[in-house]
Coordinates of C-alpha atoms and ligand atoms in Angstrom, one line a residue:
X178 CA 73.6 137.2 39.5
X179 CA 76.0 139.2 41.7
X180 CA 76.3 137.8 45.2
X181 CA 76.6 141.0 47.2
X182 CA 78.0 140.5 50.7
X183 CA 75.5 141.1 53.5
X184 CA 75.0 144.7 54.2
X185 CA 76.4 145.9 57.5
X186 CA 75.0 143.9 60.3
X187 CA 71.6 145.5 61.0
X188 CA 72.0 147.8 63.8
X189 CA 68.6 147.6 65.2
X190 CA 66.5 150.7 66.0
X191 CA 65.1 149.6 69.3
X192 CA 67.6 150.3 72.1
X193 CA 66.2 147.2 73.9
X194 CA 67.9 145.2 71.1
X195 CA 70.8 147.5 70.5
X196 CA 73.3 145.3 68.8
X197 CA 77.1 145.2 69.1
X198 CA 78.2 147.4 66.2
X199 CA 80.8 145.1 64.9
X200 CA 80.0 143.0 61.9
X201 CA 80.5 139.3 62.0
X202 CA 84.0 137.9 61.3
X203 CA 84.0 135.1 58.8
X204 CA 85.8 131.8 59.4
X205 CA 87.3 132.7 62.8
X206 CA 88.7 129.2 63.4
X207 CA 91.1 129.7 60.5
X208 CA 92.8 132.6 62.4
X209 CA 94.4 130.5 65.0
X210 CA 92.4 132.1 67.8
X211 CA 93.1 132.0 71.5
X212 CA 90.4 129.6 72.7
X213 CA 89.1 130.9 76.0
X214 CA 87.2 127.6 76.7
X215 CA 87.6 125.7 79.9
X216 CA 86.9 126.5 83.6
X217 CA 85.3 130.0 84.2
X218 CA 84.5 131.3 87.7
X219 CA 80.8 132.2 88.1
X220 CA 78.4 134.1 90.3
X221 CA 74.8 132.9 90.3
X222 CA 72.7 136.1 90.4
X223 CA 68.9 135.4 90.3
X224 CA 68.0 138.9 91.3
X225 CA 70.6 140.6 89.1
X226 CA 72.1 142.2 92.1
X227 CA 75.4 142.5 90.4
X228 CA 73.8 144.4 87.5
X229 CA 71.5 146.9 89.0
X230 CA 73.5 147.8 92.1
X231 CA 76.4 149.2 90.1
X232 CA 74.7 152.6 90.1
X233 CA 75.4 152.8 93.9
X234 CA 78.9 152.3 95.3
X235 CA 77.8 149.5 97.7
X236 CA 79.1 146.1 98.6
X237 CA 77.5 144.2 95.7
X238 CA 78.8 146.9 93.3
X239 CA 78.6 145.8 89.7
X240 CA 80.0 142.3 89.6
X241 CA 81.7 143.2 86.4
X242 CA 84.2 145.2 88.4
X243 CA 85.5 142.0 89.9
X244 CA 86.5 143.9 93.1
X245 CA 88.9 142.2 95.5
X246 CA 89.2 143.0 99.2
X247 CA 92.3 145.0 99.8
X248 CA 91.6 145.9 103.5
X249 CA 90.3 143.4 106.0
X250 CA 87.3 145.6 107.0
X251 CA 86.1 145.9 103.3
X252 CA 82.6 144.5 102.5
X253 CA 82.4 142.8 99.1
X254 CA 79.6 140.3 98.7
X255 CA 80.7 138.3 95.7
X256 CA 83.9 136.5 94.5
X257 CA 84.3 134.9 91.2
X258 CA 87.4 133.0 92.3
X259 CA 86.1 131.5 95.5
X260 CA 82.8 130.2 94.1
X261 CA 81.6 127.6 91.7
X262 CA 83.0 127.2 88.2
X263 CA 81.3 126.2 84.9
X264 CA 82.9 124.7 81.8
X265 CA 82.7 126.8 78.7
X266 CA 81.3 125.9 76.2
X267 CA 78.4 124.4 77.9
X268 CA 74.9 125.0 79.4
X269 CA 74.8 125.6 83.1
X270 CA 71.7 123.3 83.6
X271 CA 73.6 120.0 83.2
X272 CA 76.7 121.2 85.1
X273 CA 75.2 122.1 88.4
X274 CA 72.0 120.5 89.9
X275 CA 71.1 123.8 91.4
X276 CA 70.9 125.2 87.9
X277 CA 68.9 122.4 86.2
X278 CA 65.7 124.4 85.9
X279 CA 67.3 127.8 86.5
X280 CA 66.2 130.8 84.4
X281 CA 68.0 133.9 85.3
X282 CA 71.5 135.4 85.3
X283 CA 74.9 133.8 85.8
X284 CA 78.0 135.9 85.6
X285 CA 81.1 134.3 84.1
X286 CA 84.7 135.3 84.6
X287 CA 87.8 134.4 82.6
X288 CA 91.2 136.0 83.1
X289 CA 93.7 135.7 80.2
X290 CA 97.1 137.1 79.3
X291 CA 97.6 139.3 76.3
X292 CA 100.6 141.1 74.8
X293 CA 99.4 143.9 72.5
X294 CA 101.1 144.2 69.0
X295 CA 100.9 147.6 67.4
X296 CA 99.8 146.4 64.0
X297 CA 97.3 143.9 65.2
X298 CA 93.6 144.2 66.0
X299 CA 91.8 142.0 68.5
X300 CA 88.2 140.7 68.7
X301 CA 86.3 138.7 71.2
X302 CA 84.1 136.1 69.3
X303 CA 81.2 134.3 71.0
X304 CA 79.8 131.2 69.2
X305 CA 76.6 131.9 71.1
X306 CA 75.3 132.9 74.6
X307 CA 71.7 131.9 75.5
X308 CA 69.8 134.2 75.7
X309 CA 71.1 137.8 76.4
X310 CA 74.7 138.6 77.1
X311 CA 76.4 141.8 78.5
X312 CA 80.1 141.7 78.0
X313 CA 82.7 143.5 80.1
X314 CA 86.4 143.7 79.7
X315 CA 88.7 145.0 82.5
X316 CA 85.7 146.5 84.3
X317 CA 84.3 148.3 81.2
X318 CA 81.1 147.3 79.4
X319 CA 82.1 146.6 75.8
X320 CA 79.2 144.8 74.2
X321 CA 75.7 143.4 74.3
X322 CA 73.9 140.7 72.3
X323 CA 70.4 139.2 72.3
X324 CA 69.7 135.8 70.7
X325 CA 70.8 132.4 72.0
X326 CA 72.0 130.6 68.9
X327 CA 74.1 132.9 66.7
X328 CA 77.6 134.2 66.9
X329 CA 78.7 137.8 67.7
X330 CA 82.0 139.5 68.0
X331 CA 83.3 142.7 69.7
X332 CA 86.5 144.6 68.8
X333 CA 88.6 144.9 71.9
X334 CA 91.8 146.3 70.4
X335 CA 91.6 149.5 72.5
X336 CA 90.3 147.7 75.6
X337 CA 92.9 145.0 76.0
X338 CA 95.9 145.7 78.3
X339 CA 99.4 144.3 78.4
X340 CA 99.4 141.4 80.8
X341 CA 96.3 139.9 82.5
X342 CA 92.9 140.9 81.2
X343 CA 89.6 140.1 82.9
X344 CA 86.6 139.1 80.8
X345 CA 83.3 139.0 82.5
X346 CA 80.0 138.1 80.8
X347 CA 76.5 138.4 82.2
X348 CA 74.3 135.7 80.6
X349 CA 70.6 135.7 81.2
X350 CA 68.4 132.9 79.8
X351 CA 65.0 134.1 81.0
X352 CA 62.4 133.7 78.3
X353 CA 60.8 136.8 77.0
X354 CA 57.4 137.5 75.6
X355 CA 59.1 139.7 73.0
X356 CA 61.8 137.2 72.4
X357 CA 62.8 135.0 69.5
X358 CA 61.8 132.4 70.5
X359 CA 59.1 133.6 72.8
X360 CA 58.2 132.1 76.2
X361 CA 56.8 128.7 75.0
X362 CA 58.9 126.1 73.2
X363 CA 59.5 122.4 73.3
X364 CA 63.1 122.2 74.2
X365 CA 65.2 122.7 77.4
X366 CA 66.0 126.3 78.1
X367 CA 69.8 125.6 78.3
X368 CA 71.4 128.8 79.6
X369 CA 75.0 130.1 79.5
X370 CA 78.0 130.4 77.3
X371 CA 76.9 127.4 75.3
X372 CA 79.5 127.7 72.6
X373 CA 83.2 128.6 72.5
X374 CA 84.6 132.0 73.3
X375 CA 87.6 133.0 71.2
X376 CA 90.1 135.9 71.1
X377 CA 90.8 136.5 67.4
X378 CA 93.6 138.8 66.2
X379 CA 94.0 140.2 62.7
X380 CA 96.2 142.6 60.8
X381 CA 95.1 146.2 60.9
X382 CA 93.4 145.8 57.6
X383 CA 92.0 142.3 57.2
X384 CA 89.5 140.1 55.4
X385 CA 86.4 140.4 57.5
X386 CA 83.9 138.6 55.3
X387 CA 83.7 136.8 52.0
X388 CA 81.3 134.6 50.1
X389 CA 82.2 132.2 47.2
X390 CA 79.4 130.1 45.7
X391 CA 78.4 128.9 42.3
X392 CA 76.1 131.3 40.6
X393 CA 72.8 129.5 40.2
X394 CA 72.1 131.2 36.9
X395 CA 75.6 130.5 35.5
X396 CA 76.9 127.4 37.4
X397 CA 80.1 127.4 35.5
X398 CA 81.0 130.5 37.4
X399 CA 81.9 131.1 41.0
X400 CA 80.6 134.5 42.1
X401 CA 80.9 136.3 45.3
X402 CA 82.8 139.0 47.1
X403 CA 85.5 139.8 49.6
X404 CA 85.0 142.5 52.3
X405 CA 88.1 144.1 53.8
X406 CA 88.0 146.0 57.1
X407 CA 90.6 148.5 58.2
X408 CA 92.4 151.7 57.3
X409 CA 93.7 150.4 54.0
X410 CA 90.6 148.6 52.8
X411 CA 89.8 150.7 49.8
X412 CA 91.4 150.2 46.4
X413 CA 93.5 147.3 47.6
X414 CA 94.4 144.1 45.7
X415 CA 92.8 140.9 46.9
X416 CA 93.7 137.5 45.5
X417 CA 91.6 134.4 45.6
X418 CA 93.2 131.0 44.8
X419 CA 92.0 127.5 44.5
X420 CA 95.3 125.7 44.1
X421 CA 93.9 122.3 43.2
X422 CA 92.0 123.8 40.3
X423 CA 95.0 125.8 39.4
X424 CA 93.0 129.0 39.9
X425 CA 94.6 132.3 41.1
X426 CA 92.8 135.6 40.4
X427 CA 93.5 139.1 41.6
X428 CA 90.7 141.7 42.3
X429 CA 90.7 145.2 43.6
X430 CA 88.5 146.5 46.3
X431 CA 86.2 149.5 45.8
X432 CA 85.9 152.6 48.0
X433 CA 84.0 150.6 50.6
X434 CA 86.8 147.9 50.7
X435 CA 84.6 145.4 48.8
X436 CA 85.8 143.4 45.8
X437 CA 83.3 141.5 43.6
X438 CA 84.8 138.1 42.8
X439 CA 84.3 135.9 39.7
X440 CA 86.1 132.7 39.0
X441 CA 85.6 130.0 36.4
X442 CA 84.2 126.8 37.9
X443 CA 84.7 124.6 34.8
X444 CA 86.2 121.3 35.8
X445 CA 85.5 121.8 39.6
X446 CA 84.0 118.6 41.1
X447 CA 80.5 119.4 42.5
X448 CA 79.9 118.8 46.2
X449 CA 77.2 116.2 46.8
X450 CA 76.3 113.7 49.6
X451 CA 77.9 110.9 47.5
X452 CA 81.1 113.0 47.0
X453 CA 81.3 115.8 49.6
X454 CA 84.3 117.4 47.8
X455 CA 85.7 120.6 49.2
X456 CA 88.4 122.7 47.8
X457 CA 91.1 124.6 49.7
X458 CA 90.4 128.3 49.0
X459 CA 93.1 130.8 49.9
X460 CA 92.2 134.5 50.2
X461 CA 95.0 137.1 50.5
X462 CA 94.9 140.8 51.0
X463 CA 98.0 142.7 52.2
X464 CA 99.3 141.0 55.3
X465 CA 96.2 138.9 55.7
X466 CA 95.8 135.4 54.4
X467 CA 92.8 133.2 55.2
X468 CA 92.2 129.6 54.2
X469 CA 88.8 127.9 54.0
X470 CA 87.5 124.6 52.6
X471 CA 84.6 125.3 50.3
X472 CA 82.3 122.9 48.4
X473 CA 80.7 124.0 45.2
X474 CA 77.3 122.8 44.1
X475 CA 74.0 124.2 42.9
X476 CA 70.6 123.9 44.5
X477 CA 67.4 124.9 42.9
X478 CA 63.7 124.3 42.7
X479 CA 62.1 123.3 39.4
X480 CA 58.4 122.8 39.8
X481 CA 57.9 120.2 42.4
X482 CA 61.5 119.0 42.2
X483 CA 64.5 120.0 44.2
X484 CA 67.6 119.8 42.0
X485 CA 71.1 119.3 43.4
X486 CA 73.7 120.0 40.7
X487 CA 70.9 119.9 38.2
X488 CA 69.6 116.5 39.2
X489 CA 66.3 115.8 41.1
X490 CA 67.0 114.6 44.7
X491 CA 64.9 113.2 47.5
X492 CA 66.0 114.5 50.9
X493 CA 66.3 111.5 53.2
X494 CA 66.5 113.3 56.4
X495 CA 66.0 113.4 60.1
X496 CA 65.4 116.3 62.5
X497 CA 67.8 117.1 65.4
X498 CA 68.1 119.4 68.4
X499 CA 71.5 120.6 69.3
X500 CA 71.9 118.2 72.2
X501 CA 74.8 116.0 73.2
X502 CA 74.4 112.3 72.0
X503 CA 74.3 110.9 75.6
X504 CA 72.5 112.4 78.6
X505 CA 71.4 115.7 77.2
X506 CA 72.9 119.2 77.5
X507 CA 73.9 121.5 74.7
X508 CA 76.2 119.9 72.1
X509 CA 79.1 122.3 71.2
X510 CA 82.0 120.2 70.0
X511 CA 83.1 118.6 66.7
X512 CA 83.0 115.2 68.5
X513 CA 79.4 115.6 69.5
X514 CA 78.5 116.6 66.0
X515 CA 80.4 113.6 64.6
X516 CA 78.4 111.2 66.8
X517 CA 75.0 112.7 66.1
X518 CA 75.5 113.1 62.4
X519 CA 77.1 109.6 62.3
X520 CA 73.8 108.2 63.5
X521 CA 72.0 110.1 60.7
X522 CA 74.4 108.6 58.2
X523 CA 73.8 105.1 59.7
X524 CA 70.1 105.6 59.1
X525 CA 70.9 106.2 55.4
X526 CA 70.2 109.9 55.6
X527 CA 71.6 112.4 53.1
X528 CA 69.9 115.4 54.9
X529 CA 69.4 116.8 58.4
X530 CA 67.0 119.4 59.7
X531 CA 69.0 121.3 62.3
X532 CA 65.9 122.4 64.3
X533 CA 64.7 124.9 65.6
X534 CA 67.6 127.4 65.7
X535 CA 71.0 127.7 64.1
X536 CA 73.2 124.9 65.5
X537 CA 76.9 125.4 66.3
X538 CA 79.3 125.8 63.4
X539 CA 80.9 122.4 64.1
X540 CA 77.5 120.7 63.2
X541 CA 77.3 122.5 59.9
X542 CA 81.0 121.9 59.0
X543 CA 80.7 118.2 60.0
X544 CA 77.5 117.8 57.9
X545 CA 79.5 119.3 55.0
X546 CA 82.3 116.8 55.6
X547 CA 80.0 113.8 55.9
X548 CA 77.9 114.7 52.9
X549 CA 74.7 115.7 54.7
X550 CA 72.5 118.4 53.3
X551 CA 71.3 120.9 55.9
X552 CA 68.0 122.7 56.7
X553 CA 69.0 125.6 58.9
X554 CA 66.4 127.5 60.9
X555 CA 65.9 130.6 63.1
X556 CA 63.7 130.1 66.3
X557 CA 60.7 132.0 65.0
X558 CA 58.7 129.3 66.7
X559 CA 55.0 129.1 67.5
X560 CA 53.6 132.3 68.8
X561 CA 56.3 135.0 68.6
X562 CA 54.9 138.6 68.6
X563 CA 54.5 139.0 64.8
X564 CA 53.1 142.5 65.2
X565 CA 56.1 143.8 67.3
X566 CA 58.7 145.7 65.2
X567 CA 61.4 145.0 67.8
X568 CA 60.7 141.2 67.5
X569 CA 61.0 141.5 63.7
X570 CA 64.3 143.3 64.1
X571 CA 65.5 140.5 66.4
X572 CA 64.4 137.8 64.0
X573 CA 66.1 139.7 61.1
X574 CA 69.3 140.0 63.2
X575 CA 69.4 136.3 63.9
X576 CA 68.7 135.4 60.2
X577 CA 71.5 137.7 59.2
X578 CA 74.0 136.2 61.7
X579 CA 72.9 132.7 60.6
X580 CA 73.4 133.4 56.9
X581 CA 76.6 135.3 57.3
X582 CA 78.2 132.5 59.3
X583 CA 77.2 129.6 57.0
X584 CA 76.7 130.9 53.5
X585 CA 80.0 129.4 52.3
X586 CA 78.9 125.9 53.5
X587 CA 77.8 123.7 50.6
X588 CA 75.8 121.5 52.9
X589 CA 73.4 124.2 53.7
X590 CA 70.6 124.3 51.1
X591 CA 67.5 125.5 53.0
X592 CA 67.0 128.5 55.2
X593 CA 63.9 128.2 57.3
X594 CA 62.1 131.3 58.6
X595 CA 59.7 129.6 61.0
X596 CA 58.2 126.6 62.7
X597 CA 54.5 126.0 63.2
X598 CA 53.4 129.7 63.3
X599 CA 49.7 130.4 63.6
X600 CA 47.9 132.1 60.6
X601 CA 47.5 135.9 60.7
X602 CA 48.1 138.9 58.5
X603 CA 50.9 140.0 60.9
X604 CA 52.6 136.6 60.7
X605 CA 52.4 136.5 56.9
X606 CA 53.9 140.0 56.6
X607 CA 56.6 139.3 59.2
X608 CA 57.7 136.0 57.5
X609 CA 57.4 137.3 54.0
X610 CA 59.7 140.2 55.0
X611 CA 62.1 137.7 56.6
X612 CA 62.1 135.6 53.5
X613 CA 62.9 138.6 51.4
X614 CA 65.8 139.5 53.7
X615 CA 67.2 136.0 53.3
X616 CA 66.9 136.1 49.5
X617 CA 68.8 139.4 49.6
X618 CA 71.5 138.1 51.8
X619 CA 71.9 134.8 49.9
X620 CA 70.2 134.4 46.5
X621 CA 71.9 131.0 46.1
X622 CA 69.8 128.9 48.5
X623 CA 66.1 128.0 49.0
X624 CA 63.8 129.4 51.6
X625 CA 61.4 127.2 53.5
X626 CA 59.3 127.0 56.7
X627 CA 57.7 124.2 58.7
X628 CA 53.9 124.6 58.5
X629 CA 51.2 122.8 60.5
X630 CA 48.2 124.5 59.1
X631 CA 46.9 121.8 56.7
X632 CA 43.1 121.4 56.4
X633 CA 41.7 117.9 56.9
X634 CA 38.5 117.1 55.0
X635 CA 37.2 113.5 54.5
X636 CA 40.5 111.7 54.5
X637 CA 42.3 114.4 52.5
X638 CA 44.8 116.8 54.0
X639 CA 45.0 120.1 52.0
X640 CA 48.1 122.2 52.3
X641 CA 46.5 125.6 52.7
X642 CA 48.7 128.4 54.1
X643 CA 49.5 131.7 52.4
X644 CA 53.1 131.2 53.6
X645 CA 53.3 128.2 51.2
X646 CA 53.0 130.8 48.4
X647 CA 56.1 132.7 49.7
X648 CA 58.6 129.9 50.3
X649 CA 60.5 127.9 47.7
X650 CA 60.0 124.5 49.5
X651 CA 57.1 123.8 51.8
X652 CA 57.8 122.0 55.1
X653 CA 54.8 120.2 56.7
X654 CA 54.7 119.0 60.3
X655 CA 52.0 116.3 60.6
X656 CA 51.6 113.8 63.5
X657 CA 49.0 111.3 62.2
X658 CA 48.8 108.5 64.8
X659 CA 50.3 110.5 67.6
X660 CA 48.4 113.8 68.0
X661 CA 44.6 113.8 67.3
X662 CA 42.1 111.0 67.3
X663 CA 43.5 108.8 64.6
X664 CA 45.2 105.6 65.5
X665 CA 48.4 104.7 63.5
X666 CA 46.7 102.3 61.1
X667 CA 44.4 105.1 59.9
X668 CA 47.3 107.1 58.6
X669 CA 48.1 104.8 55.6
X670 CA 44.8 105.8 53.9
X671 CA 45.3 109.6 54.2
X672 CA 45.8 111.6 51.0
X673 CA 47.5 114.9 50.6
X674 CA 46.6 117.7 48.2
X675 CA 48.8 120.7 47.3
X676 CA 47.9 123.4 44.7
X677 CA 51.2 125.2 45.1
X678 CA 53.2 123.3 42.5
X679 CA 56.2 123.2 44.9
X680 CA 58.3 120.5 46.5
X681 CA 57.1 119.4 50.0
X682 CA 59.2 118.1 52.8
X683 CA 57.4 116.2 55.6
X684 CA 59.5 118.1 58.1
X685 CA 58.1 116.4 61.1
X686 CA 56.1 113.2 61.8
X687 CA 56.5 110.4 64.3
X688 CA 55.7 109.6 67.9
X689 CA 57.2 108.8 71.2
X690 CA 58.5 105.6 72.8
X691 CA 60.4 104.8 75.9
X692 CA 63.4 102.7 74.6
X693 CA 63.1 99.1 75.8
X694 CA 59.4 99.3 76.5
X695 CA 57.5 96.8 74.3
X696 CA 53.9 95.9 74.0
X697 CA 51.2 95.8 71.3
X698 CA 50.8 98.3 68.5
X699 CA 48.1 100.0 70.6
X700 CA 50.1 100.5 73.7
X701 CA 51.1 104.1 73.8
X702 CA 54.8 104.8 74.6
X703 CA 56.0 101.4 73.5
X704 CA 58.5 101.0 70.8
X705 CA 55.8 98.8 69.1
X706 CA 53.4 101.7 69.0
X707 CA 56.1 104.1 67.7
X708 CA 57.0 101.6 65.0
X709 CA 53.4 101.3 64.0
X710 CA 53.2 105.1 63.7
X711 CA 56.2 105.1 61.4
X712 CA 55.0 102.1 59.4
X713 CA 51.6 103.6 58.6
X714 CA 53.0 107.1 58.0
X715 CA 55.6 105.8 55.6
X716 CA 52.8 104.1 53.7
X717 CA 51.0 107.5 53.6
X718 CA 54.2 109.3 52.5
X719 CA 54.8 106.8 49.7
X720 CA 51.6 108.1 48.1
X721 CA 52.4 111.8 48.1
X722 CA 53.4 112.6 44.5
X723 CA 54.9 116.0 45.4
X724 CA 56.9 114.8 48.4
X725 CA 60.6 115.5 47.9
X726 CA 62.0 114.9 51.4
X727 CA 61.3 113.8 55.0
X728 CA 62.9 114.7 58.3
X729 CA 61.0 112.7 61.0
X730 CA 60.8 114.1 64.5
X731 CA 63.4 113.3 65.8
X732 CA 66.8 111.6 65.8
X733 CA 67.3 111.5 69.6
X734 CA 65.2 111.9 72.7
X735 CA 65.7 115.4 74.0
X736 CA 65.0 117.3 77.2
X737 CA 61.8 119.3 77.4
X738 CA 60.1 121.1 80.4
X739 CA 56.8 120.3 78.7
X740 CA 57.1 116.5 79.1
X741 CA 56.8 115.6 82.8
X742 CA 55.1 112.2 82.6
X743 CA 56.8 110.1 85.3
X744 CA 58.6 106.9 84.5
X745 CA 58.1 107.5 80.7
X746 CA 59.1 111.1 80.0
X747 CA 60.6 112.6 83.2
X748 CA 61.2 115.8 81.2
X749 CA 62.4 114.0 78.1
X750 CA 60.6 114.3 74.8
X751 CA 60.6 110.6 73.8
X752 CA 60.0 111.0 70.0
X753 CA 63.7 110.1 69.3
X754 CA 64.5 107.2 67.0
X755 CA 67.5 106.9 69.4
X756 CA 67.2 107.1 73.1
X757 CA 69.0 109.6 75.3
X758 CA 71.4 106.8 76.1
X759 CA 72.2 106.3 72.4
X760 CA 70.1 103.1 72.0
X761 CA 68.2 102.6 68.7
X762 CA 64.5 102.0 68.8
X763 CA 62.6 99.7 66.4
X764 CA 61.4 102.7 64.3
X765 CA 65.1 103.6 63.6
X766 CA 65.4 100.5 61.5
X767 CA 62.2 101.1 59.7
X768 CA 63.5 104.5 58.6
X769 CA 66.9 103.0 57.7
X770 CA 65.2 100.5 55.4
X771 CA 62.8 103.0 53.9
X772 CA 65.7 105.3 53.1
X773 CA 67.7 102.5 51.6
X774 CA 64.9 101.9 49.2
X775 CA 64.5 105.7 48.5
X776 CA 68.2 105.9 47.7
X777 CA 67.8 103.1 45.2
X778 CA 64.6 104.7 43.8
X779 CA 66.2 108.1 43.3
X780 CA 69.6 106.9 42.2
X781 CA 71.6 108.6 45.0
Ligands
GCU936 C1 56.0 120.2 67.1 C2 57.3 121.1 67.2 C3 58.4 120.4 67.9 C4 57.9 119.5 69.0 C5 57.1 118.4 68.4 C6 56.5 117.5 69.5 O1 55.7 119.9 65.8 O2 57.7 121.6 66.0 O3 59.3 121.4 68.3 O4 59.0 119.0 69.8 O5 56.0 118.9 67.7 O6 55.3 117.8 69.9 O7 57.2 116.7 70.0

């Protein structure tokens, strides 16, 4: 099986979603980028005055011009340098009380020095901007991106000037009916430059993308490809080396600058949760050398089993939002990732569901370092407009950006196309097409989705959703004892039925509790009630013969505008096994013990 690199990033038909034409740069942190994080001046612009007025030469002329008063009588009605500042990376909601619920536009400004070098190219790389970004450099619009959780880059070689450069970004987090996600979701609508901004330089011809993974059909072979970009990309030598394995091979690019790569994998240690072994991989083409750390493993489905390196595995997981461990706000750093994923390891997890959107790259790389398998997901959540071609194009763009960023990461084993989407022909067509796109971009991993469409008849829950026939692994969200009439103790007796012959992951179950609030097993919101929900759901799960994983909802309490109950929620979703202050609840220890037993039962 030849792992072709992703085709050029889909330049979407609809102008409303016109994408930045540049294709995604692979492994940017290995290029010693200029990190533009830190204090950015901002202008809060709820009426988008600074965007629409630039057609008329008036006082609030386009904010992206960053005009300064040169004569005392001039009228300019904005000033990035005299106003508030925001830290990048970070959401604006938790940095300024005036912005806690804000949904609109904030303009960001960062000045930085640059000395052009004739044989170098330069790109601005954004880890993510939620939700829509317009990018301006030195007063000129250079790029645009829609989608709040995936990276994008813009070549600025011709736009940079010698000396000080002024980068201005308009970020608008308003929810859209034709968005992905759409206007209704159960997480905080954190806006802003929520992940790092980098200035990346490369040689004129450089290694833009590559993928190196074990071929699922012939796991003794690493197969993939290297894509060069630049005037001398075609017909050039490329070398790929894995020094520790004493591997060093040379390939030649084709007319499109692409070189198919094949390396022997015999003797390479397989990456696994027990031994998350990664190898230094050195790629070299002309003046460009790029180093990565790549783990090699296989993941496949065989009947109702998920096999990691050919051995059946049970995914002992937990779901997470991308929220800082203490106090909320977008998590964007390796340190936050280490704490959150450390809690998962403490709970005896070997797996995490990074819900409901692609998390930042540090989360994925930290999971890979800690030996946590990953379910990655695009925010096709609830009721997106499945019949709208522009919405499909946006979903496909986000899937492509997610896969292109992380497909060298051994930890990632599942790409999820959706969460709890209502049954319809349009939805099935939309998600089937999205699954096909993923399989074309990355044939080495499994496709999944979280469904909540099971049918309940006389104590039996039937998995009954045509999408289950499309995915490789079926995710099921089920809240027995929390939503619906059943009290927790009724859950233990429930049976599940599946006619799909596929592995099932219980991708969500659980209930809420205010940490420190105790009572009886019938007192809603107490840790006692939450523990009872877990106790009886775990008994139910123990009796599902085709169950191959669990990722209870959710590791940590998280902010949600849908959860206003005073003194209990206060705009926090309290289903965390850990509180927003990092304190474990009783149910955390139930999961920890259940997973300890699962590890013994499954032998890893
Ligand atoms: C849903 C949904 C989650 C949500 C959770 C809840 O299943 O997938 O995003 O937070 O239930 O109701 O808490």
